[in-house]
Coordinates of N, CA and C in Angstrom, one line a residue:
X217 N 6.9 -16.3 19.7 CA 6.6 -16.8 18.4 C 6.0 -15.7 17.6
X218 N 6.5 -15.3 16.3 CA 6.2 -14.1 15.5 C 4.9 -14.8 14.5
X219 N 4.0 -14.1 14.2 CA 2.8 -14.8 13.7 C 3.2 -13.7 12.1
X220 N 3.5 -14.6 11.3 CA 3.8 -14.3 9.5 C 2.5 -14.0 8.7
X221 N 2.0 -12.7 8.7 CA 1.1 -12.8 7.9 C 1.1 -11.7 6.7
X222 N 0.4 -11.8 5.6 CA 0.5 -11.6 4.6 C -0.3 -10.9 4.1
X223 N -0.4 -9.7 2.9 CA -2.2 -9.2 2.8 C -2.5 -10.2 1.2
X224 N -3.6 -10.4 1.1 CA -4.1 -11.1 0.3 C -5.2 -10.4 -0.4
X225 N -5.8 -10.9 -1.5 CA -7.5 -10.3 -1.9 C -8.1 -11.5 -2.2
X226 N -9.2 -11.5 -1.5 CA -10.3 -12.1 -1.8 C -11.1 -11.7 -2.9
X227 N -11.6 -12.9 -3.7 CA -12.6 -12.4 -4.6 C -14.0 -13.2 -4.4
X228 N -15.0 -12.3 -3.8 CA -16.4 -12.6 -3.0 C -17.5 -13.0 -4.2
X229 N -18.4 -13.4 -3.7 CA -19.7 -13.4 -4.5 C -20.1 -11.7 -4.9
X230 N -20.8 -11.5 -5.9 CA -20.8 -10.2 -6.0 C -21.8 -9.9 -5.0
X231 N -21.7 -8.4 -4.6 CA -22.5 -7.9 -3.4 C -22.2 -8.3 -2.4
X232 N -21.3 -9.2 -1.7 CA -21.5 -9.9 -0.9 C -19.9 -9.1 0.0
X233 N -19.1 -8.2 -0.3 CA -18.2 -7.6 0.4 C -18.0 -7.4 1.9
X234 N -19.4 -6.6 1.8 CA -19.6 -5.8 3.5 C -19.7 -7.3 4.7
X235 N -20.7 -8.3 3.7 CA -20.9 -9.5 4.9 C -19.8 -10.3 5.0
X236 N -19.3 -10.6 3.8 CA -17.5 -11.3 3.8 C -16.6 -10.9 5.0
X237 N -16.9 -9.0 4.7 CA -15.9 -8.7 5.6 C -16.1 -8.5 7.2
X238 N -17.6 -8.4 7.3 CA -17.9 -8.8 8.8 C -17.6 -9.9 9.7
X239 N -17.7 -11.3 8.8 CA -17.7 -12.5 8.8 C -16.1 -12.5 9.6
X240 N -15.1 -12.1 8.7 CA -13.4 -12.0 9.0 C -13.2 -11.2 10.3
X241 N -13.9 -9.9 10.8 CA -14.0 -9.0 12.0 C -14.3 -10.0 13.1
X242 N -14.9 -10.7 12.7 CA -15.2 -11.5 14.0 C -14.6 -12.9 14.0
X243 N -13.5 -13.6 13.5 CA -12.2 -13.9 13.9 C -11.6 -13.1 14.7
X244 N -11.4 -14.4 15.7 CA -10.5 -13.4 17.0 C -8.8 -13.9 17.0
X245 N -8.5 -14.7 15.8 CA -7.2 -15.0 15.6 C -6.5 -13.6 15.5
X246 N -6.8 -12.4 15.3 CA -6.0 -11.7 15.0 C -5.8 -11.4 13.4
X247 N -6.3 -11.8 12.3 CA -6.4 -11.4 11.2 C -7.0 -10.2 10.8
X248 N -6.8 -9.5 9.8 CA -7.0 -8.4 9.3 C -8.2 -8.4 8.1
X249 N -8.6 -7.1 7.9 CA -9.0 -7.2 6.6 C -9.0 -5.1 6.3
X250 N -9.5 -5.2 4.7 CA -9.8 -3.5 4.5 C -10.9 -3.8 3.4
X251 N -11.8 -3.1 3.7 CA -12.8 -3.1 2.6 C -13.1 -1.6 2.3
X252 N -12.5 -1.3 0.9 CA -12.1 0.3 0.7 C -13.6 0.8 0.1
X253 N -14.1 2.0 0.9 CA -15.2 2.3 0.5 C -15.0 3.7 -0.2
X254 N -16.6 3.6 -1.0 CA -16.5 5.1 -1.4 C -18.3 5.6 -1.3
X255 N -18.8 6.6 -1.0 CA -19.9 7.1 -1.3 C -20.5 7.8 -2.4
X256 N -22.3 7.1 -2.9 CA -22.3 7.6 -3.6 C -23.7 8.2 -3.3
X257 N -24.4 9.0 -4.3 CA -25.7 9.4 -4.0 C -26.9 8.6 -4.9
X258 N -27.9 8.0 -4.2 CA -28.4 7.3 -4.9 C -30.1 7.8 -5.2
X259 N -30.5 8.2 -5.8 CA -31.9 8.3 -6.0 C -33.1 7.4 -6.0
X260 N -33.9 7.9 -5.5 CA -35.2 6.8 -4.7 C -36.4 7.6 -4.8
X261 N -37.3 7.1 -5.5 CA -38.1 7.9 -5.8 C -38.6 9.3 -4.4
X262 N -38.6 9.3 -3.4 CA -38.8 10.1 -2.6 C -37.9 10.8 -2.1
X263 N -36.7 10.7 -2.7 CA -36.1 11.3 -1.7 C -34.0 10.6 -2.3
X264 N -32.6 11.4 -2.1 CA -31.5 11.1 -2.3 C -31.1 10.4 -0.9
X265 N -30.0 9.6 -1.3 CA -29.4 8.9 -0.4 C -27.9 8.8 -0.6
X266 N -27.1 8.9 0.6 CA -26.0 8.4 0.4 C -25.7 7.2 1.0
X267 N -25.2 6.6 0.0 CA -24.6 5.1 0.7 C -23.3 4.6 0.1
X268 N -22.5 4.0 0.9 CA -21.1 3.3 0.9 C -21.2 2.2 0.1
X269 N -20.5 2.1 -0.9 CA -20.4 1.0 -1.8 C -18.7 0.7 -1.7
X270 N -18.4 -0.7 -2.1 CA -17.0 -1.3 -2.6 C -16.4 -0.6 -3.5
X271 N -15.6 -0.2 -3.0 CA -14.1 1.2 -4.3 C -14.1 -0.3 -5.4
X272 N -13.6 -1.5 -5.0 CA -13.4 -2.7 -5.4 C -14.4 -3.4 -6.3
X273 N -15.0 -4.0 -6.7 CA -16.2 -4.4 -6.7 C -15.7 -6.1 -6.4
X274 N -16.4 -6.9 -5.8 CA -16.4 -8.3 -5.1 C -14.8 -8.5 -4.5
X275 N -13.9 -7.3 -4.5 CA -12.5 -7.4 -3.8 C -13.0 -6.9 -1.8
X276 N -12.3 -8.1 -1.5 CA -11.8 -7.6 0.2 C -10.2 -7.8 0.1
X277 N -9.8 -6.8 0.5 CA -8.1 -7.3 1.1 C -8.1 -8.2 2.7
X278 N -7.3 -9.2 2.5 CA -7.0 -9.7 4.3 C -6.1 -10.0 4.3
X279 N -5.7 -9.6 5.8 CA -4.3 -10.1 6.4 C -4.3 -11.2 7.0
X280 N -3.5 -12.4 6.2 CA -3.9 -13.4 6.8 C -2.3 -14.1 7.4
X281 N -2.6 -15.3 8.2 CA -1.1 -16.0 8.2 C -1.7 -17.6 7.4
X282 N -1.0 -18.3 7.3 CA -1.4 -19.6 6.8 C -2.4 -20.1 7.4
X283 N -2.5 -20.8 8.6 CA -3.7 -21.6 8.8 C -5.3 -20.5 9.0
X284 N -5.0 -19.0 8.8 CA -6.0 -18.6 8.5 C -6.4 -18.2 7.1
X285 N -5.5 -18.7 6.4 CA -5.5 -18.5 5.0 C -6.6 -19.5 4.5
X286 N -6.7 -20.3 4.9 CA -7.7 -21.6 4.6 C -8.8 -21.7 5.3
X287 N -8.2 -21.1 6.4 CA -10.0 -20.7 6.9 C -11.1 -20.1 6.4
X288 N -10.4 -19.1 6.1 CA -11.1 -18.2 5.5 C -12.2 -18.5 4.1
X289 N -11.7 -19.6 3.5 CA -12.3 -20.5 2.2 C -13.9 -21.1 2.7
X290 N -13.7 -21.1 4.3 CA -15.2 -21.9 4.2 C -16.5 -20.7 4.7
X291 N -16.0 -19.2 4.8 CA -16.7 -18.1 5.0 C -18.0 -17.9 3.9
X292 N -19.1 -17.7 4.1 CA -20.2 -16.9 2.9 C -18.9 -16.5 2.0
X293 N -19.6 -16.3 1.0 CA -19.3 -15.2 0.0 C -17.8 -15.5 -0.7
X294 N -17.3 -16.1 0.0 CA -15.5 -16.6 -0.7 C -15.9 -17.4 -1.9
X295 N -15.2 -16.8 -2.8 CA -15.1 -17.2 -4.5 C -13.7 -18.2 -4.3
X296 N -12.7 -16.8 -4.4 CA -11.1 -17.5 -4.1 C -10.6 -16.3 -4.4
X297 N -9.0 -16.4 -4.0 CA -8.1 -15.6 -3.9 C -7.8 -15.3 -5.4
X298 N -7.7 -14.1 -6.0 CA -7.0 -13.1 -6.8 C -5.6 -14.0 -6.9
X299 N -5.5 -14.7 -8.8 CA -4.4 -15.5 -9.0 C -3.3 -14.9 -9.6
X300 N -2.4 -14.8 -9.8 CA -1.4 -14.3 -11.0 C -0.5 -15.8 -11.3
X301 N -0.5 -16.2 -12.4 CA 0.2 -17.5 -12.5 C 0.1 -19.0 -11.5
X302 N -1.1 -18.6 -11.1 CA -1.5 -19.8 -10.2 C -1.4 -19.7 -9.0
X303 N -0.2 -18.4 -8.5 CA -0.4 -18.2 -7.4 C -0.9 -17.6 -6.3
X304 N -1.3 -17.0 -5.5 CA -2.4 -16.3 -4.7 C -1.5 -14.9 -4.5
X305 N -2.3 -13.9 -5.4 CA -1.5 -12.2 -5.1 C -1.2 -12.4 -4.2
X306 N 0.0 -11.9 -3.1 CA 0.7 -11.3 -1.9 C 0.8 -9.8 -2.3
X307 N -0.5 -8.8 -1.4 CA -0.1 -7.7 -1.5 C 0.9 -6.8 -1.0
X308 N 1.6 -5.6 -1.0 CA 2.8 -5.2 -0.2 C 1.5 -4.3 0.8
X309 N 2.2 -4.2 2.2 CA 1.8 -3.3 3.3 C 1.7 -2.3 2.5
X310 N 2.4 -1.5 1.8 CA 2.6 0.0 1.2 C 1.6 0.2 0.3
X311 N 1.3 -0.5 -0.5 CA 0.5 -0.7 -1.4 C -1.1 -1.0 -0.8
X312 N -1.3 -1.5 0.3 CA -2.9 -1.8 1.1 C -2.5 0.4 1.6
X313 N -1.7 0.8 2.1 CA -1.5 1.8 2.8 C -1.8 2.7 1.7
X314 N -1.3 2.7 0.5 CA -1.7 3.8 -0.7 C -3.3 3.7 -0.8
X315 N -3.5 2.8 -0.8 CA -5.5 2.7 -1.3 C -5.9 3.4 0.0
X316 N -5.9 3.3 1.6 CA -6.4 3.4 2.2 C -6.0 5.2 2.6
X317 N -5.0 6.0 2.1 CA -4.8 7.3 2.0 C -5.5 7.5 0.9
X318 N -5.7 7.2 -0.7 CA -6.2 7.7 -1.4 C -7.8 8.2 -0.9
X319 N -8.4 6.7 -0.6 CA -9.7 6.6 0.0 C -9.8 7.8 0.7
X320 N -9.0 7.5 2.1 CA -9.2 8.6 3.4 C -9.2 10.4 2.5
X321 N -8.6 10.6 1.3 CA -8.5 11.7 1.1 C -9.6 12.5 0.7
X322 N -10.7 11.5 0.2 CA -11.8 12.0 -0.5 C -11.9 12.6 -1.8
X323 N -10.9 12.3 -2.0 CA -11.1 12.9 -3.9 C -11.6 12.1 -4.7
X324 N -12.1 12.6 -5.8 CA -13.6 10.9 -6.2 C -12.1 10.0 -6.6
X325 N -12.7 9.0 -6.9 CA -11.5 8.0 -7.4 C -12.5 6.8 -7.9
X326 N -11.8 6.0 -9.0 CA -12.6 5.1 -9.9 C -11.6 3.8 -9.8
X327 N -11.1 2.9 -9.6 CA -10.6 2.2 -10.2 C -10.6 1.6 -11.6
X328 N -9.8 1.6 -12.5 CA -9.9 0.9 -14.3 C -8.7 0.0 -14.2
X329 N -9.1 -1.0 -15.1 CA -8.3 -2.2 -15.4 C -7.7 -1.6 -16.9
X330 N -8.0 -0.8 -17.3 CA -7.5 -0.7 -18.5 C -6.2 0.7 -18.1
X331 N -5.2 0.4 -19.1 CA -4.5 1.3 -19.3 C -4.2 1.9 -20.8
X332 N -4.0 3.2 -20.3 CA -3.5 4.1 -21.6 C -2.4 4.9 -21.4
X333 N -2.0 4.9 -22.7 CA -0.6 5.4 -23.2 C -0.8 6.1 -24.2
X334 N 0.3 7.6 -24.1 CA 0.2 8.3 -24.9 C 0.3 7.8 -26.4
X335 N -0.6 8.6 -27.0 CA -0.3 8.3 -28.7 C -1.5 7.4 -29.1
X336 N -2.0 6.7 -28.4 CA -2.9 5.1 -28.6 C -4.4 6.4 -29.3
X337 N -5.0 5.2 -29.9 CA -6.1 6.0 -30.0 C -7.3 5.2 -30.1
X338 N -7.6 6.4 -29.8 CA -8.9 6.3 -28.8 C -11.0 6.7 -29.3
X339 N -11.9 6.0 -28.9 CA -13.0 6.1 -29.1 C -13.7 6.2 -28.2
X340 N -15.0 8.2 -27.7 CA -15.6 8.4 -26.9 C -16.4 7.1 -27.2
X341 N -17.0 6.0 -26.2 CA -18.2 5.4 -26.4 C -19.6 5.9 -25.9
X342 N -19.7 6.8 -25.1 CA -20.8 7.4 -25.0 C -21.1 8.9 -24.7
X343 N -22.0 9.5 -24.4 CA -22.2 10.9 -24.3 C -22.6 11.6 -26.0
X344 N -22.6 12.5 -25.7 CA -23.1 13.8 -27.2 C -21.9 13.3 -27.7
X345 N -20.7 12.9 -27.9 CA -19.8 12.7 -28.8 C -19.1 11.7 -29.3
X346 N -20.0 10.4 -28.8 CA -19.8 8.6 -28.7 C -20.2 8.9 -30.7
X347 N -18.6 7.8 -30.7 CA -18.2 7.7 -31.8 C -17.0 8.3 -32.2
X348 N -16.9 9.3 -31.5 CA -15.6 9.9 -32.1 C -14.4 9.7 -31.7
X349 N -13.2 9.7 -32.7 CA -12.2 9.2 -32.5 C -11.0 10.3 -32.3
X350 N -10.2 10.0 -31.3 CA -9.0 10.8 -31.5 C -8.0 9.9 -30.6
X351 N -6.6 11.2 -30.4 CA -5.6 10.2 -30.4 C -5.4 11.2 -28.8
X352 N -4.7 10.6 -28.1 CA -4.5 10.3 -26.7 C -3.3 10.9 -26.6
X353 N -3.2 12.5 -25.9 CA -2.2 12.9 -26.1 C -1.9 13.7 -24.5
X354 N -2.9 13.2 -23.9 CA -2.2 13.8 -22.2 C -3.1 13.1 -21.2
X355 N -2.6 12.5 -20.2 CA -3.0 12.2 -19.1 C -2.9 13.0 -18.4
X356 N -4.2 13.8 -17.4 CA -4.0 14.2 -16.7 C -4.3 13.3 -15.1
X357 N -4.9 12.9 -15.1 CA -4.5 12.1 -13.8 C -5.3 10.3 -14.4
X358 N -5.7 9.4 -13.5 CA -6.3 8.2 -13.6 C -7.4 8.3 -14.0
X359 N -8.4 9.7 -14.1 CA -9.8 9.5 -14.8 C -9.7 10.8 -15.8
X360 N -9.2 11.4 -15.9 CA -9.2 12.7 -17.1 C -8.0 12.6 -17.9
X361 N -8.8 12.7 -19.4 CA -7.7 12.5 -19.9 C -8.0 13.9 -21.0
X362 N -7.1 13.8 -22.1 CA -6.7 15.0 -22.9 C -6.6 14.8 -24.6
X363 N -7.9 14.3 -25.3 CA -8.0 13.7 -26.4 C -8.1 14.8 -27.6
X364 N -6.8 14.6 -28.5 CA -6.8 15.5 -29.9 C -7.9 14.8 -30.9
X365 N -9.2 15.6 -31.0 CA -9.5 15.2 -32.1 C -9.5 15.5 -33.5
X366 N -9.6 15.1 -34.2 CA -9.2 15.6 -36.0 C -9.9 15.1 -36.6
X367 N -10.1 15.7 -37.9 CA -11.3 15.3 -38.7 C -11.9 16.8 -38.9
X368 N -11.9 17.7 -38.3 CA -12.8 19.2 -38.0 C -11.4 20.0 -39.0
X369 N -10.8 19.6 -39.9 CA -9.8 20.7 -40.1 C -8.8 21.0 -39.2
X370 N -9.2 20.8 -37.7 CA -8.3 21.2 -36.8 C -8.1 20.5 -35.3
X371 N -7.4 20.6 -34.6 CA -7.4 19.7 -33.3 C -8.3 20.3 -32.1
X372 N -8.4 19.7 -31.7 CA -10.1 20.1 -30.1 C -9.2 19.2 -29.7
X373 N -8.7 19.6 -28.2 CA -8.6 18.9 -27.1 C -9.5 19.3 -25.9
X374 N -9.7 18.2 -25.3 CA -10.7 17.9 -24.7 C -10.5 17.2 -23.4
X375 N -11.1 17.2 -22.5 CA -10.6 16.4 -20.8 C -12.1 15.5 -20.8
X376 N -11.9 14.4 -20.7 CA -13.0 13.6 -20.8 C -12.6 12.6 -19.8
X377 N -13.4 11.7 -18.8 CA -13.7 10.5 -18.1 C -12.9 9.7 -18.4
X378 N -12.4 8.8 -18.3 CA -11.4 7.3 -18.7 C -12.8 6.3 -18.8
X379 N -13.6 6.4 -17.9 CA -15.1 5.8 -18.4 C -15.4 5.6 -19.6
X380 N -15.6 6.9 -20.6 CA -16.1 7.4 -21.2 C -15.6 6.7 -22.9
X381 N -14.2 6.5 -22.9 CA -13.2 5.9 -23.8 C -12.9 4.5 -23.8
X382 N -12.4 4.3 -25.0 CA -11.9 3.0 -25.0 C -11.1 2.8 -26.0
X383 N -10.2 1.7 -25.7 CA -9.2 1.7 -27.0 C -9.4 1.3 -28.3
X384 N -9.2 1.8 -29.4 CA -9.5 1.3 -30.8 C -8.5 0.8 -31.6
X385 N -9.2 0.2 -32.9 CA -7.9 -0.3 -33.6 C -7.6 1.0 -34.9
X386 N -6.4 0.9 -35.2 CA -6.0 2.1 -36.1 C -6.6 1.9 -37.3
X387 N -7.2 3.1 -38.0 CA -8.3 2.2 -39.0 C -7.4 3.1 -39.9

């Protein structure tokens, strides 16, 4: 008998990742999970720290099959499954396998819900230059981008954060 299972995301109580995903480790059905970490350095009045936080924030991925699909609902920290039209994401293997190389590579990495496209334009919201506007004229990877600004008589481009921006309306 072949056991069918599936990768899913959970969406936890906030904070509540690391214990969600301990909770799932100890199922001995054979279910899975990944909880994608990243380190950061935290300051404390005496002294820096590094500590592992959620790449995700309240996401765990799990491999589940059906009757541990429902199990899994009466764990701490289960909110509910990540919906698209009502129905429960199914992530692809390749896709849990890309996060977990990116992760394993160690190159910083951010997650953003937002996307940008060339031409759109754009407003730094913070730093020495929050307010200013320009137009969005190179991606260089998922957190640096390449903003023409104008208004100076001439174009400044610039590599700034994906943080740092946000989309505007054309005024």
């Amino acid at each position: 008998m072949t056991i069918n299972r599936k990768w899913y995301v959970v969406y936890t109580r906030p904070n509540a990742e690391k214990k969600f995903a301990e909770q799932i480790k100890k199922i001995t059905s054979g279910c899975g999970f990944y909880l994608p970490l990243k380190t950061e350095s935290r300051q404390w009045s005496d002294r820096v720290k590094r500590i592992s936080i959620p790449l995700f924030k309240s996401y765990v991925f799990v491999f589940l099959n059906d009757d541990e699909y429902h199990y899994i609902k009466r764990l701490n920290g289960f909110v509910d499954y990540i919906k698209f039209n009502g129905k429960p994401s199914v992530i692809s293997s390749s896709e849990v396998e890309k996060i977990k190389t990116i992760v394993a590579s160690e190159f910083p990495c951010e997650p953003t819900s937002r996307k940008f496209a060339l031409g759109q334009i754009v407003e730094i919201k913070s730093g020495s230059l929050r307010g200013y506007r320009g137009q969005l004229v190179d991606i260089q990877n998922e957190s640096v981008f390449a903003i023409e600004l104008q208004g100076i008589e001439q174009s400044l481009l610039i590599s700034i954060p994906a943080s740092l921006i946000s989309l505007t309306e054309e005024a």
